[in-house]
PDB file of C-alpha atoms in Angstrom:
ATOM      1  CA  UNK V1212      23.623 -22.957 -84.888  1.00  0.00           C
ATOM      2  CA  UNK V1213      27.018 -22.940 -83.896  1.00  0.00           C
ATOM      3  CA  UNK V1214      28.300 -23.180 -79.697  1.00  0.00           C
ATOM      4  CA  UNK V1215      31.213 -24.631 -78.198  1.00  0.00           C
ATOM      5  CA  UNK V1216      31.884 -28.328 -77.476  1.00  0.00           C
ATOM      6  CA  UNK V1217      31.661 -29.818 -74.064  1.00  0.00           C
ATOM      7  CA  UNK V1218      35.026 -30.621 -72.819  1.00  0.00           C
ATOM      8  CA  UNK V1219      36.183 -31.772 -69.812  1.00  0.00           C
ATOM      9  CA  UNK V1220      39.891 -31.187 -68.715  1.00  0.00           C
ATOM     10  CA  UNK V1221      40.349 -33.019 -65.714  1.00  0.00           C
ATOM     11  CA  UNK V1222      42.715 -35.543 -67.573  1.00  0.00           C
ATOM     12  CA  UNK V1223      44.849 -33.220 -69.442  1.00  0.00           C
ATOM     13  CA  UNK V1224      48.306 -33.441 -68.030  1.00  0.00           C
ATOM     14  CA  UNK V1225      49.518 -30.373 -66.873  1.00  0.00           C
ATOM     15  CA  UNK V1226      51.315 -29.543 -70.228  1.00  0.00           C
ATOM     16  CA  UNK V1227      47.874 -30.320 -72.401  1.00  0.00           C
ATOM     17  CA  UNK V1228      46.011 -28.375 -70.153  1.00  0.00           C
ATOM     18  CA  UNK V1229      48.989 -25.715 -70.194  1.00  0.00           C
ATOM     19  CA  UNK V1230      49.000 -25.273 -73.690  1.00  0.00           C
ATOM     20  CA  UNK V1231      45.378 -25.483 -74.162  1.00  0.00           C
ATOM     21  CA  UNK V1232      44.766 -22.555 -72.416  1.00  0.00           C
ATOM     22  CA  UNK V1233      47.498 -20.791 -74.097  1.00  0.00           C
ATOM     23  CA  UNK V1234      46.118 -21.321 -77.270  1.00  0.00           C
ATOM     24  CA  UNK V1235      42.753 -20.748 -76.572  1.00  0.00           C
ATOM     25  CA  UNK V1236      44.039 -17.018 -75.659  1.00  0.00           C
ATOM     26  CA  UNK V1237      45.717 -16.801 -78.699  1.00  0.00           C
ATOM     27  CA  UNK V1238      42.485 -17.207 -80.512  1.00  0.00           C
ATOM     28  CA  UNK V1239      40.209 -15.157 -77.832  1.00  0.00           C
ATOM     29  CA  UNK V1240      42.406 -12.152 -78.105  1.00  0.00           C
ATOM     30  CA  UNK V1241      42.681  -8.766 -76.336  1.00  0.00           C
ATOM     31  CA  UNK V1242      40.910  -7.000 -79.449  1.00  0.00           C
ATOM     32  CA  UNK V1243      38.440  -9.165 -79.670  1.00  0.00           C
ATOM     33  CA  UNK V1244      38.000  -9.409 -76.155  1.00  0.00           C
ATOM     34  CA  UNK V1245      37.475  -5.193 -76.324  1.00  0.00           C
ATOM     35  CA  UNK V1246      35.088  -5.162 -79.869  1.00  0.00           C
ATOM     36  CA  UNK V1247      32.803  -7.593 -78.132  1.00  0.00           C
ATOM     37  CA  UNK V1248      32.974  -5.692 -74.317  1.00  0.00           C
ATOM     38  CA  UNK V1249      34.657  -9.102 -73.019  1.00  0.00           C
ATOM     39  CA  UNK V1250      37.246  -7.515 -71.321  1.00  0.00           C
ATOM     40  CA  UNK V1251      36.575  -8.198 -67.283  1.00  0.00           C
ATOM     41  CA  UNK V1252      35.887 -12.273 -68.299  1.00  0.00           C
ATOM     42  CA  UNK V1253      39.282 -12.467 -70.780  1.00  0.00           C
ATOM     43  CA  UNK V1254      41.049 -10.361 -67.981  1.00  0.00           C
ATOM     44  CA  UNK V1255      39.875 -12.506 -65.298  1.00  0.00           C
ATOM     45  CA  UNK V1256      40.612 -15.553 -67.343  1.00  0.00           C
ATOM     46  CA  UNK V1257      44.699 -14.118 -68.304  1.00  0.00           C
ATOM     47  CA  UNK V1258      45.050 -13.154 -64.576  1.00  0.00           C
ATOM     48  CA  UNK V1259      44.393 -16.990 -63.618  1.00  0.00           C
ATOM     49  CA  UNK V1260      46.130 -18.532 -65.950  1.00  0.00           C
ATOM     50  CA  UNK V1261      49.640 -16.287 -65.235  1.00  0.00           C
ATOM     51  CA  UNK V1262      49.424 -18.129 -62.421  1.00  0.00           C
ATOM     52  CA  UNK V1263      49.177 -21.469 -64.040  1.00  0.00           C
ATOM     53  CA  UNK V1264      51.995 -20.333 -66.444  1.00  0.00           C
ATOM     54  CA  UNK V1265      54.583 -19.427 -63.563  1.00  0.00           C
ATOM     55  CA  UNK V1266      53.736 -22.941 -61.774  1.00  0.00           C
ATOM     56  CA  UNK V1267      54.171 -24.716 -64.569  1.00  0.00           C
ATOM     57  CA  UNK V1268      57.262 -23.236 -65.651  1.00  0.00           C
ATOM     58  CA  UNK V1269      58.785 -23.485 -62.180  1.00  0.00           C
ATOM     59  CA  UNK V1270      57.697 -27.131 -62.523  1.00  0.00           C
ATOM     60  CA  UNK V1271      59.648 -27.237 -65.778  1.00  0.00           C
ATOM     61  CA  UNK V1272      62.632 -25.916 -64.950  1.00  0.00           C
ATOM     62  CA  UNK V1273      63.201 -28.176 -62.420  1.00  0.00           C
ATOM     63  CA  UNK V1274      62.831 -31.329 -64.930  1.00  0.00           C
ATOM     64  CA  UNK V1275      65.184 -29.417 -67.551  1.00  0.00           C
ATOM     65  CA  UNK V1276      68.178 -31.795 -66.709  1.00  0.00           C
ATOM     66  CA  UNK V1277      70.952 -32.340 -69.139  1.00  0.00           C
ATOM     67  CA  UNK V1278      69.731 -36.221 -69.083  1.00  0.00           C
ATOM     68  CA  UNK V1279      65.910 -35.105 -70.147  1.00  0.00           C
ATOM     69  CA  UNK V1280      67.623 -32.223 -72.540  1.00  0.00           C
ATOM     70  CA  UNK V1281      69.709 -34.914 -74.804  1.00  0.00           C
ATOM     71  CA  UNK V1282      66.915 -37.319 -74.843  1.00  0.00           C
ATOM     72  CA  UNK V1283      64.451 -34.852 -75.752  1.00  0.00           C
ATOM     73  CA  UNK V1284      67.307 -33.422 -78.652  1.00  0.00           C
ATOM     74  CA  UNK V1285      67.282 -36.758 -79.845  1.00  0.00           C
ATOM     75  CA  UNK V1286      63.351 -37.337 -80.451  1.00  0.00           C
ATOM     76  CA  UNK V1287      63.503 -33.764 -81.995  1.00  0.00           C
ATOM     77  CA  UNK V1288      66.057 -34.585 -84.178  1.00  0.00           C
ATOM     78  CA  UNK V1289      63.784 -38.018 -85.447  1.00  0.00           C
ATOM     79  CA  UNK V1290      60.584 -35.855 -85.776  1.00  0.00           C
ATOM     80  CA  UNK V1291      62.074 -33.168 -88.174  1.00  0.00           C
ATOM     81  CA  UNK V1292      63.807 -35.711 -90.347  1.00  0.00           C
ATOM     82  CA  UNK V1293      60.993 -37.754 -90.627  1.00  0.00           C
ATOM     83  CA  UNK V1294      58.898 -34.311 -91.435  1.00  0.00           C
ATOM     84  CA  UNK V1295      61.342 -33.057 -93.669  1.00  0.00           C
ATOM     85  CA  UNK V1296      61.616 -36.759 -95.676  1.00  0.00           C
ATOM     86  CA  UNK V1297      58.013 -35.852 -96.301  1.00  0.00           C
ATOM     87  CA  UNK V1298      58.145 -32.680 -97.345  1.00  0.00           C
ATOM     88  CA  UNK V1299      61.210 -33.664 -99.691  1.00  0.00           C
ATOM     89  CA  UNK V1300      58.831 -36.424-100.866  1.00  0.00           C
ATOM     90  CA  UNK V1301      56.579 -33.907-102.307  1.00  0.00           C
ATOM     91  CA  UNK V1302      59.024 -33.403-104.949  1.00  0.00           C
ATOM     92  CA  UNK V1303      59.546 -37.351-105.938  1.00  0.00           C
ATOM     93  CA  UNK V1304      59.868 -37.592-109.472  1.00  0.00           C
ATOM     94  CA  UNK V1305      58.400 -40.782-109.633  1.00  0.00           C
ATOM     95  CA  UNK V1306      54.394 -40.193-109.477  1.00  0.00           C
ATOM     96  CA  UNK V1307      53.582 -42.969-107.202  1.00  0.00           C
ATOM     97  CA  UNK V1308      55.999 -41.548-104.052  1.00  0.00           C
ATOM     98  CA  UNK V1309      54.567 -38.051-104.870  1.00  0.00           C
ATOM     99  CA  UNK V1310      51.290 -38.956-104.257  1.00  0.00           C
ATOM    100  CA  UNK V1311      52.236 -40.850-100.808  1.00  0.00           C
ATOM    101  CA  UNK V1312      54.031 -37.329 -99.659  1.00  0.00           C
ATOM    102  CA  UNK V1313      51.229 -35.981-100.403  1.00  0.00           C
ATOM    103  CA  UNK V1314      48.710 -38.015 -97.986  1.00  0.00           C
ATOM    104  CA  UNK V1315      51.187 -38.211 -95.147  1.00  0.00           C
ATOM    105  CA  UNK V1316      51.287 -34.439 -95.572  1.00  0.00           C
ATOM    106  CA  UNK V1317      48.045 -34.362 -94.825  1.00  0.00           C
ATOM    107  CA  UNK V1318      48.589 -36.637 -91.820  1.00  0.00           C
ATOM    108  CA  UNK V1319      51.746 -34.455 -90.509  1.00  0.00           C
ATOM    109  CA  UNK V1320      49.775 -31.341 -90.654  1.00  0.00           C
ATOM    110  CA  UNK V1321      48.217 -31.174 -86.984  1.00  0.00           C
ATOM    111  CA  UNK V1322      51.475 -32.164 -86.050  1.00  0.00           C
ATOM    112  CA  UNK V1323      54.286 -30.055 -87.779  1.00  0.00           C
ATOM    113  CA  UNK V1324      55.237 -27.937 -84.771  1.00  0.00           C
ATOM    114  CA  UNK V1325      55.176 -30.591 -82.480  1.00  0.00           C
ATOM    115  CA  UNK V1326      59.087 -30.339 -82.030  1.00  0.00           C
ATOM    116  CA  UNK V1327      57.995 -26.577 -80.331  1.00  0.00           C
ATOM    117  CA  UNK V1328      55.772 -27.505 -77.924  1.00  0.00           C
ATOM    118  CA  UNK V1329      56.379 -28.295 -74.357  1.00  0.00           C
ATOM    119  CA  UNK V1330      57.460 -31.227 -73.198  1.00  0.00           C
ATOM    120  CA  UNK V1331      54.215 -33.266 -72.769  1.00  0.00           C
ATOM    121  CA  UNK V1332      52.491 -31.207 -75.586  1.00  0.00           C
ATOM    122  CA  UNK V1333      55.421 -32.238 -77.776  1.00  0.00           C
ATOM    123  CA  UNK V1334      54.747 -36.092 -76.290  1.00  0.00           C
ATOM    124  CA  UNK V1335      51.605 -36.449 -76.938  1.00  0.00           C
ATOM    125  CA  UNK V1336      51.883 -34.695 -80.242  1.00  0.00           C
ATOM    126  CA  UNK V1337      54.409 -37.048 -81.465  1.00  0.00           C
ATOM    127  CA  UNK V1338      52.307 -40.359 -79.995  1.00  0.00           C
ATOM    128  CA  UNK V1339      49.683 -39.317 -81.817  1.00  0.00           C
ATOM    129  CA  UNK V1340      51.408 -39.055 -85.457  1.00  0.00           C
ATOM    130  CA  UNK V1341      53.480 -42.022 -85.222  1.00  0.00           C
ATOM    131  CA  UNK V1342      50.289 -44.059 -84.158  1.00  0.00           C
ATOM    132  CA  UNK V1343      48.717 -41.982 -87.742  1.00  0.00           C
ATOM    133  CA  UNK V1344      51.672 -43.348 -89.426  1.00  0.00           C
ATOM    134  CA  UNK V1345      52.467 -46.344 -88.409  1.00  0.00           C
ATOM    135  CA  UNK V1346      48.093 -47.487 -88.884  1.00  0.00           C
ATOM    136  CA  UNK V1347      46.572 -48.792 -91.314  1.00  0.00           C
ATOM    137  CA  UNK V1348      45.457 -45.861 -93.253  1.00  0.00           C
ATOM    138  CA  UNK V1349      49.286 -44.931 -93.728  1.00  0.00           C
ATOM    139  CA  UNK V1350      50.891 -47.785 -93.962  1.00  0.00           C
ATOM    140  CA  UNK V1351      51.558 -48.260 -97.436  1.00  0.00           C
ATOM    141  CA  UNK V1352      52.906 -44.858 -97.641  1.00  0.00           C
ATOM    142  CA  UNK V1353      54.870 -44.638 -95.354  1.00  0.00           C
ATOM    143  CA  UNK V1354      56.519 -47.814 -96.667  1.00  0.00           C
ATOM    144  CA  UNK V1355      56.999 -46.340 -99.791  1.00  0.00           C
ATOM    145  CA  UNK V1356      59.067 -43.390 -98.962  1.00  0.00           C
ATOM    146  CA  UNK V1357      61.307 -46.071 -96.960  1.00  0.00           C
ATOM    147  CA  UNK V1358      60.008 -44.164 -93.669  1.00  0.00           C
ATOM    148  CA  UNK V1359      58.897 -47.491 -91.460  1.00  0.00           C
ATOM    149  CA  UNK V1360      62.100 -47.349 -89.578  1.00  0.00           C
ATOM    150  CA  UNK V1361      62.908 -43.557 -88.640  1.00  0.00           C
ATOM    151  CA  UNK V1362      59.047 -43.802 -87.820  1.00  0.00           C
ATOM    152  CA  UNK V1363      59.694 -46.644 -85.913  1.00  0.00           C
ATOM    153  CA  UNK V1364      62.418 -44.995 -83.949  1.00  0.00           C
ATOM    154  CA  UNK V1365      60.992 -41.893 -83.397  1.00  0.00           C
ATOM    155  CA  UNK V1366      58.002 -43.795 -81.429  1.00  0.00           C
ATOM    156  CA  UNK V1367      60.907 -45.511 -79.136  1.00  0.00           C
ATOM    157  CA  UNK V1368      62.888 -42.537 -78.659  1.00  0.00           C
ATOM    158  CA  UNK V1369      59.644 -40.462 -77.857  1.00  0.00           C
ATOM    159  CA  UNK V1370      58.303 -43.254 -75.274  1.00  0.00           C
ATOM    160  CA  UNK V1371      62.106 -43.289 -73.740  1.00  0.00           C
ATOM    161  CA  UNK V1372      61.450 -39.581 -73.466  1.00  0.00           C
ATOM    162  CA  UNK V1373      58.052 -39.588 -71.518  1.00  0.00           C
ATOM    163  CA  UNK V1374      59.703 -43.157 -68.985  1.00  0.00           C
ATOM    164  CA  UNK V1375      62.305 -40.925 -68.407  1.00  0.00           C
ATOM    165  CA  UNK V1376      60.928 -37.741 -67.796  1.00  0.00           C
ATOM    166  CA  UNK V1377      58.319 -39.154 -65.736  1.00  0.00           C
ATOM    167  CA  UNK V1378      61.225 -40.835 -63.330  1.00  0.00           C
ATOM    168  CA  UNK V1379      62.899 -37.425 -63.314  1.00  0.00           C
ATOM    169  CA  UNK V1380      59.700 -35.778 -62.434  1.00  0.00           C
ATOM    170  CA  UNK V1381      58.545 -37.941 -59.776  1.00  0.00           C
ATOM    171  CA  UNK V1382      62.074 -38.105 -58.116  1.00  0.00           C
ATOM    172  CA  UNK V1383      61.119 -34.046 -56.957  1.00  0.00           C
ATOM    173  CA  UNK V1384      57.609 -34.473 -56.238  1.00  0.00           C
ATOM    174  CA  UNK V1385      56.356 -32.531 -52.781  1.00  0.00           C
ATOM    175  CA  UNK V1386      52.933 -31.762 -52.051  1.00  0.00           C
ATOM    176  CA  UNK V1387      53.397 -28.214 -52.015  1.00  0.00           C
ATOM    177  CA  UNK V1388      53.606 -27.520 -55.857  1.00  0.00           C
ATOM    178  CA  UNK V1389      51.424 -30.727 -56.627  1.00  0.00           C
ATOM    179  CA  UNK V1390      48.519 -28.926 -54.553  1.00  0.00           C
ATOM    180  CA  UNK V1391      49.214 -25.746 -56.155  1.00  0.00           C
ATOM    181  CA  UNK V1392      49.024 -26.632 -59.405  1.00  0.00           C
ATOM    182  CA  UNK V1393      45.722 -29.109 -58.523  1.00  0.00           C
ATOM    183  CA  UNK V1394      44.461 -25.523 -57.115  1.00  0.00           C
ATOM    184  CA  UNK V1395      44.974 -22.948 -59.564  1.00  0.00           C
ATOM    185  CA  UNK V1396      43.572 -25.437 -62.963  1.00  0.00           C
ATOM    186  CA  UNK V1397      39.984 -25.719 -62.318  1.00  0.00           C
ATOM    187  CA  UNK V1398      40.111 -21.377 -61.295  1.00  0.00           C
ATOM    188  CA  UNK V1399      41.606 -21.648 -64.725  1.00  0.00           C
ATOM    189  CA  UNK V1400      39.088 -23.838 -66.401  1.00  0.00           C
ATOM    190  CA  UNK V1401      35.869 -21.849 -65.094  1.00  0.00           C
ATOM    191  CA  UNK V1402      37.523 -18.563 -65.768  1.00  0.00           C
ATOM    192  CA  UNK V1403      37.469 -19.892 -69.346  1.00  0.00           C
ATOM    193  CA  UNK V1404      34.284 -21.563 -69.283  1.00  0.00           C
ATOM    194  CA  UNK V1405      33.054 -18.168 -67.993  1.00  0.00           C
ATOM    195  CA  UNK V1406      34.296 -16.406 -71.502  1.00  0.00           C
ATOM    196  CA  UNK V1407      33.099 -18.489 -73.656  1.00  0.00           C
ATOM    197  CA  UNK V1408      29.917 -18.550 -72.729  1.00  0.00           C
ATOM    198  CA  UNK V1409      29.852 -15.147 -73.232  1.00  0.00           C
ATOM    199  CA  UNK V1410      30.816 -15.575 -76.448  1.00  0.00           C
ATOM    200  CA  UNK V1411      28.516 -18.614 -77.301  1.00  0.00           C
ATOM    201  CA  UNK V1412      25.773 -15.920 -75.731  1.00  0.00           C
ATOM    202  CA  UNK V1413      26.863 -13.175 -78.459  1.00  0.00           C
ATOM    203  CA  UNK V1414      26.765 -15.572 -81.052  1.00  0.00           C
ATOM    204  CA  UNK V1415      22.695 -17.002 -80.046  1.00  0.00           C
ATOM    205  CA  UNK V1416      21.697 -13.272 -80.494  1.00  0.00           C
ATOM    206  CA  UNK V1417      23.301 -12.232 -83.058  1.00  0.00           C
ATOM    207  CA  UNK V1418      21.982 -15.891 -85.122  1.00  0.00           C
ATOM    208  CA  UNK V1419      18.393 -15.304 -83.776  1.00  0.00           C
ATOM    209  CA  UNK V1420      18.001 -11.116 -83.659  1.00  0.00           C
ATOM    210  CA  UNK V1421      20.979  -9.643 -84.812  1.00  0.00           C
ATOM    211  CA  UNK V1422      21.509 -11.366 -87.935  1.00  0.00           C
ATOM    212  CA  UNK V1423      24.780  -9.297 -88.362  1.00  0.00           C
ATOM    213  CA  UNK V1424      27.001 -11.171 -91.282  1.00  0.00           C
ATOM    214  CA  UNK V1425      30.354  -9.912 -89.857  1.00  0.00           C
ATOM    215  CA  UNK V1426      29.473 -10.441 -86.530  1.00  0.00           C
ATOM    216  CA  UNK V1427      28.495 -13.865 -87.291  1.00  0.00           C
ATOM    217  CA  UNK V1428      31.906 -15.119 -89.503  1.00  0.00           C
ATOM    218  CA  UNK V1429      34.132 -13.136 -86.603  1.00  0.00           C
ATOM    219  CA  UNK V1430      32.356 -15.032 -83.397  1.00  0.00           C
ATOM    220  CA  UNK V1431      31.851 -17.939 -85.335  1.00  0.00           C
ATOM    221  CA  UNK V1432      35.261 -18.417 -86.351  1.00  0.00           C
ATOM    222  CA  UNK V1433      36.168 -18.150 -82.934  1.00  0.00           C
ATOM    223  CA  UNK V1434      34.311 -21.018 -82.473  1.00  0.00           C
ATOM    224  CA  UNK V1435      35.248 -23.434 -84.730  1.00  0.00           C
ATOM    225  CA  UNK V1436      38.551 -22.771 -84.002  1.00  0.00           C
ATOM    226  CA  UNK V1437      38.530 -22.848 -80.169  1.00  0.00           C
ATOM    227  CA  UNK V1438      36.521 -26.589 -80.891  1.00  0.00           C
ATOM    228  CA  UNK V1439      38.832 -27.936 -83.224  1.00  0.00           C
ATOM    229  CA  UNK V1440      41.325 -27.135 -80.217  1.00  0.00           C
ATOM    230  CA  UNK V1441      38.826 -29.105 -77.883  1.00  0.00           C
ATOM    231  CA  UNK V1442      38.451 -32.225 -80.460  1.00  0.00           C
ATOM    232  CA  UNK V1443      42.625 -32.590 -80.831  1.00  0.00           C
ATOM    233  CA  UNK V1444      42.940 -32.444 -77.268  1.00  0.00           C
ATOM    234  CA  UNK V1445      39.614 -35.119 -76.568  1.00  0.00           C
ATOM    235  CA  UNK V1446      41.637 -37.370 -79.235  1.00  0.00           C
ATOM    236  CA  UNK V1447      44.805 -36.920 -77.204  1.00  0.00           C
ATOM    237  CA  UNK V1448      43.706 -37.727 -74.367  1.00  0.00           C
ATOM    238  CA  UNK V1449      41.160 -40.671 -75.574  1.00  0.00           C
ATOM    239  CA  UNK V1450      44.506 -42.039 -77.664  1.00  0.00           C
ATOM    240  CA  UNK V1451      46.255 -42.062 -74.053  1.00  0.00           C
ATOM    241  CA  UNK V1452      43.397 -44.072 -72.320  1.00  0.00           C
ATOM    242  CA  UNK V1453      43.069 -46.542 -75.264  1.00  0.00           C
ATOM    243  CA  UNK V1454      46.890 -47.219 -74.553  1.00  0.00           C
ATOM    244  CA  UNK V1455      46.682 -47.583 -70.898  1.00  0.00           C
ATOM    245  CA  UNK V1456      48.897 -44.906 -70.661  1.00  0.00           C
ATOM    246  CA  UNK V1457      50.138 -43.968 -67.148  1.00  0.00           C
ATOM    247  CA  UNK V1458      49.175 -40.516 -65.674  1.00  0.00           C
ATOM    248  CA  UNK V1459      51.464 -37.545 -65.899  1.00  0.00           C
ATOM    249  CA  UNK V1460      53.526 -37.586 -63.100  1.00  0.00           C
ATOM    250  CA  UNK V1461      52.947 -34.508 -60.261  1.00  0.00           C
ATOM    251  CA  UNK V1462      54.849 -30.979 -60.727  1.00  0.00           C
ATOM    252  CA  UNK V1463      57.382 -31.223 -58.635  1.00  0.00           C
ATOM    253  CA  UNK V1464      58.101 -27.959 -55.655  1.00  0.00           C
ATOM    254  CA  UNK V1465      60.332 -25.883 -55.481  1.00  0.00           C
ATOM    255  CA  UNK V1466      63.538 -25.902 -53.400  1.00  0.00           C
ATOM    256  CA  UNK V1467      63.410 -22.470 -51.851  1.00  0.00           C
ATOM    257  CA  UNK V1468      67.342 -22.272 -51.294  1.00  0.00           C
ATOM    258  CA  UNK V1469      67.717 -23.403 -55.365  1.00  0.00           C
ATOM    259  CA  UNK V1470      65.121 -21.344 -57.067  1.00  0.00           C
ATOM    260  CA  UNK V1471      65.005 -22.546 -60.738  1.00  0.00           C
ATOM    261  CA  UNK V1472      66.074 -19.638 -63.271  1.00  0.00           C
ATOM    262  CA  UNK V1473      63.629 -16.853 -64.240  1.00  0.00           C
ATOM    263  CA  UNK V1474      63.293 -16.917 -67.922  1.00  0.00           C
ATOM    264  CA  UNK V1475      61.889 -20.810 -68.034  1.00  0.00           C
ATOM    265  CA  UNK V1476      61.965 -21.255 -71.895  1.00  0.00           C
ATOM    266  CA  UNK V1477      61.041 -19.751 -74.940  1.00  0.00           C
ATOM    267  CA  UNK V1478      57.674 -22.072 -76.258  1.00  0.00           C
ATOM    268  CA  UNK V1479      56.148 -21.831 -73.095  1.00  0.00           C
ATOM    269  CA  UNK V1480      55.323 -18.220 -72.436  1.00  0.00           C
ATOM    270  CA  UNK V1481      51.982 -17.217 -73.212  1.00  0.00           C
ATOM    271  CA  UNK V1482      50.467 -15.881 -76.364  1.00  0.00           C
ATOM    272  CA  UNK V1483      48.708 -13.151 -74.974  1.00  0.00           C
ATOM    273  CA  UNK V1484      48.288 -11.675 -71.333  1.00  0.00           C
TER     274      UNK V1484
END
């Protein structure tokens, strides 16, 4: 029987736990929400997180400076060439190469958009495929499309990325924001803790009394696919620790005589509200 994984968020960095939740409402949406009379719990759960989506983005657009802008432009650059030297790869006429596109295909996969995501999404993202590429499993392959050095670069170019950005950020940090973002995730967290169980709870009845096939592939599906959301984020963050990577830096408040602009960015408005 199917239920959702146990996963604990309390070491996300504000943009993993940002985007998590973002996603997870992408998959949980409104019309689900209504078929399965989950309304008040997804309601409750959107209303929280707006709130976690307007400090966040306030947060972001006060670390948008031209210095972060370029460097991120440049690690963005790196990621799609190495992607589309893979994809290009796939066409190799020499068998051999084709079949090592192929495999690091497979690797880029989880990772393709990465160049989309927020800031510390898009960090992480990238940490994890270059550490994919640049292992064992990959090795070979990635030597064999002549990739070792752009992959090589875009690792430095994404770690000068997060040392920057984390200087940037920390150079604004005030309690004020810090506290309010430290106070609105876990609202966040149980909100979503509190619709999913309702799910998990549809799903138990419908597996032990229901036995309703539909019902079964559309609750189930929403399942797997809110866990396999869980597992990348567990590996993330589990990646992060092995590293001894530092902590993401505070959100940074506000300077209420320099508001930051209203639209904050295109990738980072939610999927559904």
């Amino acid at each position: 029987m199917k239920e959702f994984i146990k996963i604990n968020l309390n070491n996300a960095r504000n943009g993993e736990h940002y985007q998590y939740h973002n996603d997870v409402l992408g998959i949980i949406s409104e019309g689900f929400a209504t078929q399965y009379l989950l309304s008040p719990l997804r309601t409750t759960y959107t209303t929280l997180f707006a709130e976690e989506d307007r400090a966040y983005k306030q947060n972001q657009a006060y670390a948008k400076t031209k210095e972060i802008e370029e460097c991120d432009r440049k690690r963005d650059d790196l990621f799609v060439f190495v992607r589309q030297m893979i994809d290009s790869g796939l066409y190799h006429p020499v068998p051999e190469k084709r079949a090592a596109a192929e495999r690091l295909s497979f690797a880029l996969k989880p990772y393709r958009l990465a160049n989309q995501q927020p800031f510390a999404e898009n960090t992480a993202l990238v940490t994890n495929l270059t550490q994919d590429l640049l292992g064992e499993d990959y090795r070979d392959d990635v030597h064999l499309l002549d990739l070792q050095g752009p992959v090589e670069m875009l690792d430095k170019a994404n770690n000068e990325f997060n040392t920057l950005y984390g200087m940037r950020s920390g150079e604004k940090l005030e309690r004020y924001e810090r506290d309010n973002m430290k106070a609105i995730r876990p609202k966040v967290d149980e909100a979503f803790r509190s619709l999913i169980g309702g799910i998990g709870a549809l799903y138990q009845v419908n597996e032990l009394i229901t036995h309703d096939i539909v019902k079964a592939e559309e609750l189930g599906g929403v399942i797997d696919r809110v866990n396999a959301l869980s597992r990348q984020l567990q590996e993330t963050i589990a990646r992060r620790r092995s590293k001894g990577g530092s902590p993401e830096p505070e959100p940074p408040a506000p300077d209420p005589q320099n508001p930051p602009a209203e639209d904050g960015g295109g990738s980072e408005t939610p999927q559904a509200t």
